[in-house]
Amino acid sequence: GIQVEQSPPDLILQEGANSTLRCNFSDSVNNLQWFHQNPWGQLINLFYIPSGTKQNGRLSATTVATERYSLLYISSSQTTDSGVYFCAVAASGGSYIPTFGRGTSLIVHP
Amino acid sequence: GAVVSQHPSRVICKSGTSVKIECRSLDFQATTMFWYRQFPKKSLMLMATSNEGSKATYEQGVEKDKFLINHASLTLSTLTVTSAHPEDSSFYICSAPRDRGRLDTQYFGPGTRLTVL
């Protein structure tokens, strides 16, 4: 099946800092999504972005499908950004069921 | 927006007992639901696909007799952990897609934390 690798595995930031999270995948995808899992476990959709660039407030994401990676940018981080960020993908032509990466654990200190 | 609920949110049980977890889509019908398991500081592992009106599809390595799935209606899927043991302790999450072909219509439940003593 498709492989999904996320980096870095852990990230510690001071409030106000910017960061970039990366998701590499091993095959062509037609679905890709970024999630934030809050400290209580709830998964929250951030972006559906199989290709191109999207922005939502302080967050933005870019997927370069031909090079098989996606980036999530967090600007002016806040303590509420803490949690785990997951990338989930579904391979083109295959099952639409997403495969999750191992996540990036983010801690933002005040 | 669409909401998926899970019940209970937390359960503690004795070894050998069975535990039922419910997953409901509150404002849309879901012919398919997914059950995931998440270990501490780990990714989500797909356990099975729950199909309304037919048998669930289990992922490789998941014991179907251990984790019973029933999709009784278009808004309810249940996961029963039978004869639970401490190694079954985990965070179980369900999801339901409003649109079968698109990830952006996946809605996740808040999860159920199972602790088996």
Short mmCIF file of C-alpha atoms in Angstrom, two decimals:
data_model
loop_
_atom_site.label_atom_id
_atom_site.label_comp_id
_atom_site.label_asym_id
_atom_site.label_seq_id
_atom_site.Cartn_x
_atom_site.Cartn_y
_atom_site.Cartn_z
CA GLY A 1 0.00 0.00 0.00
CA ILE A 2 0.90 3.64 -0.15
CA GLN A 3 3.50 4.86 2.33
CA VAL A 4 3.17 8.19 4.12
CA GLU A 5 6.06 9.80 5.95
CA GLN A 6 5.78 12.93 8.02
CA SER A 7 8.54 15.12 9.36
CA PRO A 8 9.60 16.23 11.82
CA PRO A 9 8.10 13.76 14.30
CA ASP A 10 8.28 16.32 17.08
CA LEU A 11 8.42 20.07 17.10
CA ILE A 12 8.65 22.55 19.95
CA LEU A 13 8.07 26.22 19.27
CA GLN A 14 7.85 29.47 21.10
CA GLU A 15 4.59 31.33 20.63
CA GLY A 16 4.77 33.55 17.56
CA ALA A 17 7.20 31.35 15.63
CA ASN A 18 6.54 29.94 12.18
CA SER A 19 6.89 26.30 11.17
CA THR A 20 6.69 23.96 8.21
CA LEU A 21 5.49 20.39 8.43
CA ARG A 22 6.15 17.96 5.60
CA CYS A 23 4.31 14.93 4.26
CA ASN A 24 5.93 12.65 1.67
CA PHE A 25 3.98 9.90 -0.02
CA SER A 26 5.08 6.99 -2.14
CA ASP A 27 2.49 6.92 -4.92
CA SER A 28 0.18 9.14 -6.92
CA VAL A 29 -2.72 10.38 -4.87
CA ASN A 30 -6.06 11.85 -5.68
CA ASN A 31 -6.94 12.63 -2.09
CA LEU A 32 -4.81 14.28 0.55
CA GLN A 33 -5.88 15.91 3.77
CA TRP A 34 -4.26 17.53 6.78
CA PHE A 35 -5.77 17.03 10.24
CA HIS A 36 -5.12 18.47 13.65
CA GLN A 37 -5.72 16.19 16.62
CA ASN A 38 -6.27 18.26 19.71
CA PRO A 39 -5.10 17.16 23.16
CA TRP A 40 -8.50 15.56 23.80
CA GLY A 41 -8.19 13.35 20.74
CA GLN A 42 -10.63 15.03 18.39
CA LEU A 43 -9.51 15.08 14.77
CA ILE A 44 -10.23 18.33 13.00
CA ASN A 45 -10.11 18.76 9.26
CA LEU A 46 -7.66 21.46 8.21
CA PHE A 47 -7.28 21.13 4.47
CA TYR A 48 -8.36 18.90 1.63
CA ILE A 49 -5.52 19.48 -0.80
CA PRO A 50 -4.63 16.80 -3.36
CA SER A 51 -2.83 19.52 -5.33
CA GLY A 52 -2.21 23.24 -5.29
CA THR A 53 -2.18 25.72 -2.45
CA LYS A 54 -4.78 26.75 0.08
CA GLN A 55 -4.81 29.17 2.95
CA ASN A 56 -7.00 29.49 5.99
CA GLY A 57 -5.97 32.22 8.40
CA ARG A 58 -2.55 31.47 9.84
CA LEU A 59 -2.45 28.06 8.20
CA SER A 60 -1.66 27.27 4.62
CA ALA A 61 -0.86 24.12 2.71
CA THR A 62 0.78 23.25 -0.57
CA THR A 63 0.78 19.92 -2.34
CA VAL A 64 3.12 19.20 -5.24
CA ALA A 65 1.52 16.03 -6.52
CA THR A 66 4.12 15.39 -9.22
CA GLU A 67 6.86 15.34 -6.58
CA ARG A 68 4.75 13.50 -4.04
CA TYR A 69 4.86 15.81 -1.09
CA SER A 70 2.73 18.25 0.79
CA LEU A 71 3.66 21.03 3.20
CA LEU A 72 1.66 22.58 6.01
CA TYR A 73 2.70 26.04 7.12
CA ILE A 74 1.81 27.45 10.50
CA SER A 75 2.55 31.12 10.97
CA SER A 76 2.58 33.10 14.21
CA SER A 77 1.95 29.94 16.19
CA GLN A 78 -0.25 30.01 19.26
CA THR A 79 -0.47 27.67 22.22
CA THR A 80 -3.80 26.43 20.88
CA ASP A 81 -1.96 25.08 17.84
CA SER A 82 -0.44 22.40 20.05
CA GLY A 83 -1.40 18.85 19.22
CA VAL A 84 -0.62 16.31 16.53
CA TYR A 85 -0.83 17.08 12.84
CA PHE A 86 -1.61 14.19 10.53
CA CYS A 87 -1.41 13.89 6.80
CA ALA A 88 -3.76 11.32 5.24
CA VAL A 89 -3.73 10.22 1.63
CA ALA A 90 -5.54 7.90 -0.71
CA ALA A 91 -3.80 6.49 -3.77
CA SER A 92 -5.07 7.27 -7.24
CA GLY A 93 -7.11 4.48 -8.73
CA GLY A 94 -7.25 2.57 -5.50
CA SER A 95 -9.42 2.53 -2.44
CA TYR A 96 -10.46 5.97 -1.29
CA ILE A 97 -9.77 4.92 2.29
CA PRO A 98 -7.08 7.22 3.66
CA THR A 99 -3.74 6.08 4.96
CA PHE A 100 -2.45 8.21 7.81
CA GLY A 101 1.11 9.25 8.42
CA ARG A 102 2.61 8.97 11.89
CA GLY A 103 2.02 12.61 12.59
CA THR A 104 4.00 15.57 13.82
CA SER A 105 3.59 16.35 17.50
CA LEU A 106 3.67 20.11 18.03
CA ILE A 107 4.08 21.87 21.34
CA VAL A 108 3.82 25.65 21.40
CA HIS A 109 5.10 27.28 24.56
CA PRO A 110 3.81 30.69 25.73
CA GLY B 1 -21.42 21.00 9.66
CA ALA B 2 -21.75 17.27 9.78
CA VAL B 3 -21.20 15.66 13.14
CA VAL B 4 -20.22 12.17 14.14
CA SER B 5 -20.69 11.15 17.74
CA GLN B 6 -19.24 8.30 19.75
CA HIS B 7 -20.43 6.76 22.95
CA PRO B 8 -19.03 6.26 25.47
CA SER B 9 -16.17 8.71 25.43
CA ARG B 10 -14.31 6.76 28.07
CA VAL B 11 -14.75 3.27 29.47
CA ILE B 12 -12.88 1.25 32.05
CA CYS B 13 -13.64 -2.44 32.26
CA LYS B 14 -12.33 -5.62 33.80
CA SER B 15 -10.41 -8.14 31.78
CA GLY B 16 -12.73 -10.69 30.16
CA THR B 17 -15.71 -8.41 29.74
CA SER B 18 -17.09 -7.11 26.45
CA VAL B 19 -17.41 -3.46 25.58
CA LYS B 20 -19.63 -1.89 22.96
CA ILE B 21 -18.77 1.42 21.33
CA GLU B 22 -21.33 3.29 19.24
CA CYS B 23 -20.64 5.58 16.32
CA ARG B 24 -23.47 7.74 15.00
CA SER B 25 -23.71 10.14 12.11
CA LEU B 26 -26.00 12.83 13.43
CA ASP B 27 -27.14 14.75 10.39
CA PHE B 28 -26.32 12.57 7.41
CA GLN B 29 -26.65 8.98 6.37
CA ALA B 30 -23.51 6.91 6.13
CA THR B 31 -23.56 3.63 4.28
CA THR B 32 -19.92 3.23 5.21
CA MET B 33 -18.11 3.99 8.43
CA PHE B 34 -14.52 3.35 9.44
CA TRP B 35 -13.08 2.20 12.72
CA TYR B 36 -9.56 3.20 13.70
CA ARG B 37 -7.35 2.37 16.61
CA GLN B 38 -4.71 4.71 17.94
CA PHE B 39 -1.99 3.80 20.40
CA PRO B 40 -0.35 6.55 22.49
CA LYS B 41 1.82 8.82 20.38
CA LYS B 42 1.05 6.71 17.31
CA SER B 43 -0.82 7.09 14.08
CA LEU B 44 -4.34 5.99 13.34
CA MET B 45 -4.55 2.39 12.23
CA LEU B 46 -7.55 1.40 10.18
CA MET B 47 -9.18 -1.63 11.73
CA ALA B 48 -12.21 -2.21 9.55
CA THR B 49 -14.74 -0.74 7.18
CA SER B 50 -18.30 -1.01 8.39
CA ASN B 51 -20.89 -1.45 5.65
CA GLU B 52 -24.58 -0.92 6.21
CA GLY B 53 -26.51 -4.09 5.48
CA SER B 54 -23.48 -6.30 4.90
CA LYS B 55 -20.46 -7.69 6.65
CA ALA B 56 -17.62 -5.48 7.72
CA THR B 57 -14.32 -5.59 5.89
CA TYR B 58 -11.41 -6.11 8.24
CA GLU B 59 -7.83 -5.05 7.67
CA GLN B 60 -5.10 -7.63 7.71
CA GLY B 61 -4.16 -8.67 11.21
CA VAL B 62 -7.39 -7.52 12.85
CA GLU B 63 -9.29 -10.35 14.52
CA LYS B 64 -12.88 -10.23 13.36
CA ASP B 65 -14.06 -12.41 16.22
CA LYS B 66 -12.38 -10.10 18.67
CA PHE B 67 -13.69 -6.87 17.23
CA LEU B 68 -17.29 -7.34 16.18
CA ILE B 69 -18.75 -4.69 13.95
CA ASN B 70 -22.41 -4.18 13.22
CA HIS B 71 -23.76 -1.48 10.94
CA ALA B 72 -27.41 -1.74 11.85
CA SER B 73 -28.69 1.40 10.20
CA LEU B 74 -27.58 4.25 7.98
CA THR B 75 -26.62 6.30 11.01
CA LEU B 76 -25.21 3.76 13.47
CA SER B 77 -22.24 1.44 13.57
CA THR B 78 -21.12 -0.41 16.66
CA LEU B 79 -17.77 -1.91 17.58
CA THR B 80 -17.80 -4.57 20.27
CA VAL B 81 -14.51 -5.56 21.84
CA THR B 82 -15.17 -9.08 23.04
CA SER B 83 -13.43 -10.62 26.05
CA ALA B 84 -11.30 -7.54 26.43
CA HIS B 85 -7.75 -7.80 27.73
CA PRO B 86 -5.29 -5.12 28.81
CA GLU B 87 -3.62 -5.17 25.38
CA ASP B 88 -6.93 -3.99 23.89
CA SER B 89 -6.61 -0.75 25.82
CA SER B 90 -6.45 1.99 23.24
CA PHE B 91 -8.16 5.01 21.73
CA TYR B 92 -10.81 3.97 19.21
CA ILE B 93 -12.03 6.47 16.63
CA CYS B 94 -14.74 6.14 14.03
CA SER B 95 -15.28 8.18 10.93
CA ALA B 96 -17.98 8.51 8.34
CA PRO B 97 -17.73 9.97 4.86
CA ARG B 98 -20.62 11.99 3.60
CA ASP B 99 -19.33 11.43 0.07
CA ARG B 100 -17.77 8.05 -0.58
CA GLY B 101 -15.11 9.31 -2.98
CA ARG B 102 -13.74 12.31 -1.13
CA LEU B 103 -11.53 12.62 1.92
CA ASP B 104 -12.75 16.11 2.65
CA THR B 105 -16.11 14.70 3.59
CA GLN B 106 -14.65 12.42 6.24
CA TYR B 107 -16.00 13.34 9.65
CA PHE B 108 -14.39 11.87 12.71
CA GLY B 109 -15.95 11.04 16.01
CA PRO B 110 -14.39 12.33 19.22
CA GLY B 111 -12.99 8.92 20.08
CA THR B 112 -13.47 6.39 22.87
CA ARG B 113 -10.70 5.70 25.32
CA LEU B 114 -10.82 2.09 26.46
CA THR B 115 -8.90 0.95 29.51
CA VAL B 116 -8.97 -2.73 30.36
CA LEU B 117 -7.79 -3.57 33.88
#
